[in-house]
Short mmCIF file of C-alpha atoms in Angstrom, two decimals:
data_model
loop_
_atom_site.label_atom_id
_atom_site.label_comp_id
_atom_site.label_asym_id
_atom_site.label_seq_id
_atom_site.Cartn_x
_atom_site.Cartn_y
_atom_site.Cartn_z
CA MET E 16 57.13 52.03 -54.63
CA SER E 17 55.93 54.43 -52.29
CA ALA E 18 52.11 54.39 -50.61
CA SER E 19 49.75 56.77 -49.81
CA ILE E 20 47.51 56.49 -46.27
CA ILE E 21 44.64 58.48 -45.92
CA THR E 22 42.48 58.44 -42.33
CA TYR E 23 41.26 60.87 -39.62
CA ASP E 24 42.38 61.72 -36.11
CA ASN E 25 42.07 59.71 -33.21
CA ARG E 26 40.61 56.61 -35.74
CA LEU E 27 41.61 53.04 -36.63
CA LEU E 28 42.44 52.24 -39.82
CA SER E 29 41.62 48.61 -40.72
CA GLY E 30 43.18 46.03 -43.55
CA LEU E 31 46.15 48.25 -44.15
CA ASP E 32 48.17 45.63 -47.35
CA LEU E 33 51.59 47.04 -47.12
CA THR E 34 55.36 45.34 -48.25
CA ASP E 35 57.30 44.31 -45.64
CA GLY E 36 59.86 47.39 -46.86
CA GLN E 37 56.40 50.18 -45.95
CA TRP E 38 56.00 48.79 -43.03
CA ASN E 39 59.63 49.41 -41.77
CA ASP E 40 58.90 53.11 -43.52
CA LEU E 41 55.83 53.10 -41.30
CA SER E 42 57.67 51.65 -37.92
CA GLN E 43 59.48 55.06 -37.29
CA LEU E 44 56.70 57.04 -37.46
CA CYS E 45 54.87 54.88 -35.24
CA GLY E 46 55.07 54.60 -31.57
CA ARG E 47 57.17 57.80 -30.99
CA SER E 48 56.09 60.89 -29.04
CA VAL E 49 55.75 64.43 -30.49
CA ASP E 50 58.80 65.23 -28.79
CA SER E 51 61.02 62.18 -30.47
CA LEU E 52 60.69 63.15 -33.55
CA CYS E 53 61.24 66.65 -33.76
CA SER E 54 64.74 65.79 -31.32
CA ASP E 55 67.06 65.42 -34.86
CA ASP E 56 68.41 69.01 -36.07
CA ASP E 57 68.33 67.67 -39.35
CA ASN E 58 64.34 66.45 -39.12
CA THR E 59 62.23 68.35 -41.62
CA LEU E 60 58.81 67.57 -39.76
CA LEU E 61 56.99 70.77 -38.21
CA VAL E 62 54.34 70.06 -35.61
CA PHE E 63 51.75 73.04 -34.34
CA PRO E 64 52.43 74.24 -31.74
CA ASN E 65 56.20 74.45 -31.75
CA SER E 66 57.14 74.83 -28.14
CA PHE E 67 55.31 71.30 -26.17
CA GLU E 68 57.42 71.85 -22.94
CA VAL E 69 54.92 75.06 -22.71
CA HIS E 70 51.86 74.11 -23.96
CA GLY E 71 49.27 73.37 -21.34
CA ASP E 72 48.55 69.57 -22.64
CA LYS E 73 51.54 68.61 -23.20
CA ILE E 74 51.84 67.84 -26.93
CA GLY E 75 55.53 67.06 -27.19
CA ASP E 76 54.94 63.71 -24.98
CA SER E 77 51.80 62.23 -27.81
CA ILE E 78 52.08 60.15 -30.20
CA ILE E 79 50.97 60.59 -33.78
CA ALA E 80 50.28 57.18 -34.59
CA ASP E 81 50.71 53.55 -33.43
CA ILE E 82 50.56 49.94 -35.34
CA GLU E 83 47.51 47.41 -33.91
CA ASN E 84 48.02 43.70 -34.78
CA ARG E 85 50.72 44.23 -37.93
CA ASN E 86 47.42 46.17 -40.18
CA ASN E 87 46.12 48.23 -38.45
CA LEU E 88 46.14 52.16 -37.90
CA ARG E 89 45.46 54.29 -35.11
CA THR E 90 45.97 57.95 -35.14
CA TYR E 91 45.50 60.42 -32.12
CA ASN E 92 45.14 63.97 -32.11
CA MET E 93 46.85 64.70 -35.03
CA MET E 94 46.22 65.79 -38.08
CA GLY E 95 47.97 67.54 -41.61
CA PHE E 96 50.37 64.44 -42.97
CA ILE E 97 53.43 63.28 -42.51
CA GLY E 98 55.92 60.97 -44.33
CA CYS E 99 59.23 58.83 -43.93
CA GLY E 100 60.66 57.16 -47.05
CA ASP E 101 58.46 54.65 -49.37
CA ILE E 102 54.41 55.96 -47.18
CA GLN E 103 53.14 59.71 -46.70
CA ILE E 104 49.96 59.84 -44.55
CA LYS E 105 47.44 62.04 -44.25
CA ILE E 106 45.22 62.70 -41.56
CA LYS E 107 41.85 63.77 -41.30
CA SER E 108 39.54 65.83 -38.82
CA ARG E 109 37.43 63.37 -37.91
CA PHE E 110 34.56 65.47 -38.00
CA ASP E 111 35.24 66.71 -41.14
CA ASP E 112 33.03 63.95 -43.27
CA GLY E 113 33.64 65.67 -46.27
CA LYS E 114 36.61 64.50 -49.44
CA ASN E 115 38.29 67.72 -49.53
CA ASP E 116 39.48 67.82 -46.17
CA TYR E 117 37.27 71.91 -45.57
CA PHE E 118 37.14 71.83 -41.90
CA MET E 119 40.89 71.51 -41.08
CA HIS E 120 41.78 74.31 -43.98
CA TYR E 121 38.94 76.58 -42.70
CA MET E 122 40.41 76.36 -38.83
CA LEU E 123 43.66 77.43 -40.43
CA GLU E 124 42.54 80.33 -42.27
CA ARG E 125 41.16 81.39 -39.55
CA VAL E 126 43.35 81.20 -36.97
CA PHE E 127 46.76 82.78 -39.11
CA ALA E 128 44.38 84.51 -40.73
CA ILE E 129 45.26 83.96 -44.62
CA ASN E 130 43.61 83.40 -47.83
CA LEU E 131 43.80 79.57 -48.60
CA PHE E 132 41.78 79.91 -51.56
CA ASP E 133 43.84 79.61 -54.01
CA LEU E 134 45.48 76.62 -52.94
CA LYS E 135 42.79 74.15 -53.76
CA HIS E 136 42.02 72.46 -51.40
CA SER E 137 43.01 68.90 -52.07
CA THR E 138 43.90 65.80 -50.06
CA SER E 139 47.50 66.94 -52.30
CA ASN E 140 50.39 67.02 -50.05
CA GLU E 141 51.33 70.33 -52.56
CA SER E 142 48.42 71.76 -51.38
CA LEU E 143 49.87 71.36 -47.14
CA PHE E 144 53.98 72.71 -47.72
CA ASP E 145 52.93 75.38 -49.94
CA PHE E 146 51.02 76.49 -47.12
CA VAL E 147 54.32 76.68 -44.81
CA LEU E 148 54.67 79.63 -46.84
CA PHE E 149 51.33 81.19 -46.04
CA LEU E 150 52.31 81.05 -41.73
CA PHE E 151 54.83 82.87 -42.00
CA PRO E 152 53.58 87.21 -41.69
CA TYR E 153 51.65 85.02 -38.76
CA PHE E 154 55.13 84.19 -36.94
CA LEU E 155 57.67 87.39 -38.54
CA ASN E 156 55.21 89.90 -37.51
CA ARG E 157 53.95 87.89 -33.51
CA ALA E 158 58.00 88.14 -33.70
CA LEU E 159 58.67 91.67 -34.63
CA ALA E 160 55.84 92.43 -31.52
CA GLN E 161 58.82 92.12 -29.67
CA GLY E 162 60.82 94.18 -30.74
CA ILE E 163 63.47 93.28 -33.66
CA TYR E 164 66.55 90.76 -32.57
CA ARG E 165 69.96 92.10 -31.57
CA GLU E 166 72.77 90.35 -30.01
CA TYR E 167 76.38 90.70 -30.35
CA ARG E 168 78.65 89.94 -33.07
CA THR E 169 82.06 90.45 -34.97
CA PHE E 170 82.47 92.08 -37.24
CA ARG E 171 86.17 92.28 -39.02
CA ARG E 172 86.69 96.04 -40.59
CA ASN E 173 89.16 97.50 -42.67
CA ASP E 174 87.42 101.25 -42.71
CA ALA E 175 88.92 104.85 -41.67
CA HIS E 176 86.82 104.26 -38.24
CA LEU E 177 88.47 103.16 -35.98
CA LYS E 178 86.09 102.09 -33.49
CA GLY E 179 87.15 99.05 -32.04
CA VAL E 180 90.83 96.35 -31.27
CA LEU E 181 93.33 97.28 -33.87
CA ASP E 182 93.60 93.50 -35.88
CA VAL E 183 98.01 94.11 -36.24
CA ASN E 184 98.62 91.05 -38.68
CA ARG E 185 95.64 91.40 -40.63
CA HIS E 186 96.50 95.45 -41.05
CA ILE E 187 99.58 94.57 -41.62
CA ARG E 188 98.55 92.28 -44.40
CA THR E 189 95.83 93.54 -46.32
CA ASN E 190 96.53 97.22 -45.76
CA ILE E 191 100.75 97.04 -46.51
CA TYR E 192 100.03 100.85 -49.30
CA GLN E 193 98.94 103.63 -47.12
CA THR E 194 95.05 103.71 -47.50
CA GLY E 195 94.34 105.56 -44.95
CA ASN E 196 92.01 101.82 -43.74
CA ILE E 197 92.93 100.13 -40.59
CA ALA E 198 92.32 96.80 -39.60
CA TYR E 199 90.13 96.20 -36.42
CA ASN E 200 87.65 93.50 -35.23
CA SER E 201 84.31 95.86 -32.99
CA ARG E 202 81.98 93.75 -31.52
CA GLU E 203 78.28 95.19 -31.83
CA HIS E 204 74.96 94.51 -30.47
CA THR E 205 73.69 95.01 -33.72
CA THR E 206 70.02 93.48 -35.63
CA ASP E 207 72.76 92.43 -38.32
CA ASN E 208 73.08 89.12 -37.01
CA ASP E 209 72.66 85.15 -38.16
CA LEU E 210 68.75 85.10 -37.00
CA VAL E 211 67.38 87.90 -38.56
CA GLN E 212 69.97 86.51 -41.92
CA LEU E 213 67.54 84.18 -41.56
CA ILE E 214 64.14 85.45 -41.11
CA ARG E 215 65.51 88.15 -44.54
CA HIS E 216 67.14 84.17 -46.85
CA THR E 217 63.15 83.35 -45.83
CA VAL E 218 61.93 86.95 -47.09
CA GLU E 219 64.02 86.68 -50.75
CA HIS E 220 62.68 82.70 -50.95
CA ILE E 221 59.45 84.27 -50.57
CA ARG E 222 59.68 86.23 -53.48
CA THR E 223 60.46 84.26 -56.01
CA LYS E 224 57.33 81.98 -55.87
CA GLU E 225 54.40 82.75 -57.45
CA PHE E 226 52.17 84.12 -54.77
CA GLY E 227 55.44 84.81 -53.01
CA GLU E 228 53.98 89.57 -53.41
CA GLY E 229 50.75 88.97 -52.30
CA ILE E 230 51.74 87.01 -48.87
CA LEU E 231 54.57 89.55 -48.35
CA TYR E 232 52.65 92.29 -48.89
CA ARG E 233 48.46 91.45 -48.00
CA ASP E 234 48.92 93.75 -45.05
CA GLU E 235 50.08 97.21 -43.89
CA GLN E 236 51.56 95.09 -41.01
CA THR E 237 53.64 92.70 -42.80
CA ARG E 238 55.02 94.87 -45.39
CA GLY E 239 56.09 97.03 -42.46
CA SER E 240 58.03 94.24 -40.67
CA VAL E 241 59.38 92.80 -43.31
CA GLN E 242 60.94 96.02 -44.77
CA GLN E 243 62.12 96.53 -41.09
CA ILE E 244 63.68 92.84 -42.08
CA ILE E 245 64.97 94.05 -44.94
CA GLU E 246 67.38 97.14 -43.13
CA ALA E 247 68.18 95.29 -40.38
CA THR E 248 70.55 93.04 -42.71
CA PRO E 249 72.56 95.57 -45.08
CA THR E 250 75.32 92.13 -45.23
CA TYR E 251 72.53 90.27 -46.40
CA ASP E 252 73.96 88.13 -49.61
CA LYS E 253 72.08 85.52 -51.33
CA ASN E 254 75.34 83.45 -51.79
CA SER E 255 75.46 82.74 -48.52
CA ARG E 256 71.96 80.65 -47.78
CA GLY E 257 73.56 77.34 -46.86
CA ASN E 258 76.23 79.25 -44.07
CA VAL E 259 72.69 81.02 -42.70
CA ILE E 260 71.01 78.23 -42.12
CA SER E 261 73.56 76.04 -40.43
CA ARG E 262 74.28 78.62 -37.40
CA ASN E 263 70.34 78.84 -36.88
CA LEU E 264 69.85 75.09 -36.36
CA ARG E 265 69.95 75.22 -32.90
CA PRO E 266 67.13 76.78 -29.93
CA ARG E 267 67.95 80.44 -29.30
CA ILE E 268 66.59 80.57 -25.83
CA HIS E 269 66.42 84.41 -25.05
CA PRO E 270 63.16 85.38 -22.93
CA TYR E 271 62.42 88.55 -24.30
CA TYR E 272 62.82 87.17 -27.68
CA SER E 273 60.27 83.91 -27.35
CA HIS E 274 58.79 84.30 -29.77
CA TYR E 275 61.23 84.44 -32.10
CA GLU E 276 62.21 80.56 -31.17
CA ASP E 277 58.84 79.39 -33.67
CA LEU E 278 60.09 82.40 -36.26
CA ARG E 279 63.27 80.08 -36.33
CA GLN E 280 61.53 76.93 -37.04
CA LEU E 281 59.44 77.75 -39.65
CA CYS E 282 61.58 79.06 -41.29
CA ILE E 283 63.91 76.60 -40.97
CA ARG E 284 61.46 74.62 -42.58
CA ILE E 285 60.42 77.07 -45.43
CA LEU E 286 63.92 77.05 -47.48
CA ARG E 287 64.62 73.04 -46.77
CA HIS E 288 61.22 73.48 -48.77
CA GLU E 289 61.90 70.71 -50.78
CA GLN E 290 63.64 68.89 -48.77
CA ILE E 291 60.35 69.42 -47.12
CA LYS E 292 58.21 68.49 -49.96
CA TYR E 293 59.36 65.05 -51.57
CA GLY E 294 61.73 63.20 -48.20
CA ASN E 295 64.81 63.25 -50.30
CA ASN E 296 66.20 61.67 -47.45
CA LYS E 297 64.56 57.93 -46.61
CA ASP E 298 65.91 56.69 -43.60
CA LYS E 299 64.35 61.18 -42.16
CA VAL E 300 60.49 61.99 -41.31
CA TYR E 301 58.92 65.26 -43.26
CA GLY E 302 55.65 66.51 -43.02
CA ILE E 303 53.38 69.32 -41.07
CA LEU E 304 51.21 68.50 -37.90
CA PHE E 305 48.71 70.11 -36.37
CA ASP E 306 47.91 69.85 -32.99
CA GLY E 307 43.45 68.92 -33.06
CA ALA E 308 42.95 70.32 -30.14
CA TRP E 309 45.49 73.43 -30.30
CA LEU E 310 43.99 74.15 -33.25
CA TRP E 311 40.26 74.11 -32.01
CA GLU E 312 41.36 76.18 -28.92
CA GLU E 313 42.70 78.97 -31.18
CA TYR E 314 39.80 79.09 -33.73
CA LEU E 315 37.69 79.75 -31.21
CA ASN E 316 39.84 82.73 -30.01
CA THR E 317 39.16 83.90 -33.13
CA LEU E 318 35.27 83.42 -31.71
CA LEU E 319 35.57 84.75 -28.77
CA ALA E 320 37.65 87.69 -28.51
CA PRO E 321 35.15 90.10 -30.30
CA TYR E 322 32.59 90.09 -26.90
CA GLY E 323 35.15 90.53 -24.68
CA PHE E 324 37.18 86.78 -23.28
CA LYS E 325 40.39 86.78 -22.53
CA HIS E 326 42.01 83.48 -23.80
CA PRO E 327 44.61 82.62 -20.89
CA LYS E 328 47.72 81.92 -22.39
CA ASN E 329 50.15 79.11 -19.92
CA ARG E 330 53.10 79.64 -22.44
CA GLU E 331 53.08 83.24 -21.78
CA ASN E 332 52.00 83.45 -17.87
CA SER E 333 48.74 85.64 -18.34
CA GLY E 334 45.39 85.21 -17.52
CA ARG E 335 45.85 82.70 -15.02
CA ILE E 336 43.28 82.12 -12.44
CA TYR E 337 43.97 80.39 -8.79
CA LEU E 338 43.14 77.75 -7.03
CA PHE E 339 44.38 78.43 -3.75
CA SER E 340 44.78 81.74 -1.76
CA PRO E 341 47.47 83.10 -1.82
CA ASN E 342 47.86 83.08 -5.00
CA ALA E 343 48.65 79.08 -5.33
CA ALA E 344 47.90 76.65 -7.66
CA PRO E 345 47.64 78.35 -10.90
CA ARG E 346 45.43 77.19 -13.46
CA TYR E 347 44.69 78.64 -17.45
CA PRO E 348 40.40 78.10 -18.10
CA ASP E 349 40.59 78.55 -22.28
CA PHE E 350 38.57 81.34 -21.67
CA MET E 351 37.02 83.66 -19.68
CA LYS E 352 35.42 86.74 -18.59
CA GLU E 353 34.00 88.22 -15.59
CA GLY E 354 30.87 85.34 -14.92
CA VAL E 355 30.90 83.28 -17.77
CA ILE E 356 34.49 80.52 -17.95
CA LEU E 357 34.47 78.15 -20.98
CA ASP E 358 36.78 75.57 -22.04
CA ALA E 359 37.37 74.15 -26.08
CA LYS E 360 37.32 71.03 -25.96
CA TYR E 361 38.01 68.69 -29.32
CA LYS E 362 36.01 66.21 -28.78
CA SER E 363 32.35 64.25 -29.61
CA TYR E 364 29.99 65.73 -27.16
CA SER E 365 27.39 67.58 -29.53
CA GLY E 366 23.08 65.85 -28.79
CA LYS E 367 24.85 65.18 -25.22
CA THR E 368 24.09 67.02 -21.75
CA SER E 369 26.28 68.32 -19.67
CA LYS E 370 25.47 65.67 -16.93
CA GLU E 371 26.87 63.31 -20.26
CA LEU E 372 30.67 65.13 -19.66
CA SER E 373 33.62 63.23 -18.57
CA ARG E 374 34.25 63.26 -15.13
CA GLU E 375 37.63 65.04 -15.66
CA ASP E 376 35.87 67.58 -18.60
CA LEU E 377 32.78 68.44 -16.01
CA ALA E 378 35.28 68.91 -12.65
CA GLN E 379 37.21 70.57 -14.64
CA ILE E 380 34.69 73.90 -15.72
CA ILE E 381 33.16 73.57 -11.37
CA SER E 382 36.59 73.76 -10.11
CA TYR E 383 37.21 76.38 -11.91
CA MET E 384 33.31 78.97 -11.94
CA TYR E 385 34.00 77.43 -7.90
CA VAL E 386 37.10 79.63 -7.27
CA GLU E 387 35.85 82.59 -10.17
CA GLU E 388 32.22 83.13 -8.36
CA ALA E 389 31.16 82.33 -11.96
CA LEU E 390 27.34 80.93 -13.03
CA ASP E 391 27.89 80.31 -16.73
CA GLY E 392 30.43 77.42 -17.72
CA GLY E 393 31.14 74.75 -19.73
CA VAL E 394 32.15 73.73 -23.00
CA ILE E 395 32.35 74.32 -26.82
CA VAL E 396 32.51 71.44 -28.82
CA PRO E 397 32.98 70.96 -33.24
CA GLY E 398 29.46 69.11 -34.63
CA GLY E 399 25.93 68.59 -34.65
CA THR E 400 23.85 68.87 -37.48
CA SER E 401 23.01 72.72 -36.20
CA ALA E 402 24.10 74.98 -33.82
CA GLY E 403 23.31 75.00 -30.28
CA CYS E 404 23.16 74.70 -26.23
CA THR E 405 22.48 72.60 -23.57
CA THR E 406 22.15 73.04 -20.35
CA GLU E 407 21.89 71.68 -16.64
CA THR E 408 21.80 73.27 -13.65
CA LEU E 409 24.22 72.89 -10.57
CA ARG E 410 23.43 71.86 -7.01
CA GLY E 411 24.66 74.22 -4.18
CA TYR E 412 25.84 77.49 -4.11
CA GLY E 413 23.59 77.50 -8.23
CA GLY E 414 25.48 78.25 -11.55
CA LYS E 415 24.64 76.75 -14.73
CA VAL E 416 27.43 73.83 -16.90
CA HIS E 417 26.72 73.79 -21.23
CA ILE E 418 27.94 72.25 -24.09
CA ILE E 419 27.46 74.65 -26.49
CA ASN E 420 28.28 72.87 -30.13
CA ILE E 421 29.49 74.65 -33.81
CA PRO E 422 28.57 72.15 -36.24
CA ILE E 423 30.62 71.15 -39.71
CA SER E 424 29.24 72.19 -42.89
CA LYS E 425 29.17 69.37 -45.58
CA ALA E 426 29.25 71.63 -48.38
CA GLU E 427 30.82 69.71 -51.56
CA ASN E 428 31.72 73.50 -52.18
CA TYR E 429 35.02 75.28 -50.42
CA ASN E 430 32.84 78.42 -50.85
CA GLU E 431 29.81 77.25 -49.45
CA PHE E 432 31.08 75.85 -46.49
CA SER E 433 32.93 78.52 -45.40
CA HIS E 434 29.36 80.91 -46.06
CA GLU E 435 28.12 78.30 -43.78
CA MET E 436 30.26 78.29 -40.77
CA LEU E 437 29.97 81.24 -41.06
CA SER E 438 25.75 81.70 -41.06
CA PHE E 439 26.94 78.86 -37.92
CA GLU E 440 29.79 81.34 -36.08
CA THR E 441 27.08 84.35 -35.61
#
């Protein structure tokens, strides 16, 4: 018998009543780092952001949940769905008091530029796993912005256009009669390789879904990206899907095609969609999770970018500032433009003043302001009953430190929720 647990991130849930078997399954999820849960090549757990080692908050070292005193479950910064055996855990955002977890869905829509309204925004696992399909255009377009992936591949050919090394044994075996063909092997730097084939299989898989055409052809950029993948894979064979998946289980580390690793991981999860959804192997951990701090930061980027704010990227070594001359001790503020430094904080600071920021958060924002000679700085946080900003003035060189809060709608209908959030954002 399976058990479903619904809780919130950064919350202690007390009074769990589980069987010994269910506690055993729960222990497979608790007390382990995200990195260790994702380390198995055969796992079906998808976590965002994917590249833990290059993300500033060391997400790979974080723990999803802990068991305390046998019947208590403590969660941390991860949101989404995760399961193992007879245990499934739905982790909602602690800033969403509604029963449907609209806030997490809304941030996902804004970050990945998708429309999830048709997924009914329920607490069911199904909507979360269907959501994986909607992520595909975002990661496909981001990867193809680096150019279509190429690698060397050996082709076994038999035609009249010799271009490679003659395969004598195969030629004798294959071309007994004088047909004009020559058996040879050619090594080519081609787009028709295992990784691009994996992407093509994912395209064809999504095409079979009821809403697949809407995902693959939702805008001009995505349509163009899909067409590039189709044209790059002339040897596509739908019957080779299992072999293509197995050849892509290992990461492909390439400094030029860095975004393809995220796309590879997503394609593997999509093509194993049924396995993720139902958790066929009782010993395997499955699910989809989002780091709350990362999701909040990426959501704020959609709001601040139109106003000229830069979003420094640790992963891409872009937009960094330096604490010392010449160019020493690099740091990555979340958002900055001339004279302004802002940090995204997925914390309960709403209603507080800048003087009440934690020692670490206050020191961080002041140090960034100092080295950049910025007179305005602060943090942006979720929560509160209305949009607002509290301000304190610094001594010494001066400047103002703000706490800017974006309230979360309490609407019971998702359409109303979205409209109210839009009004808060402006």
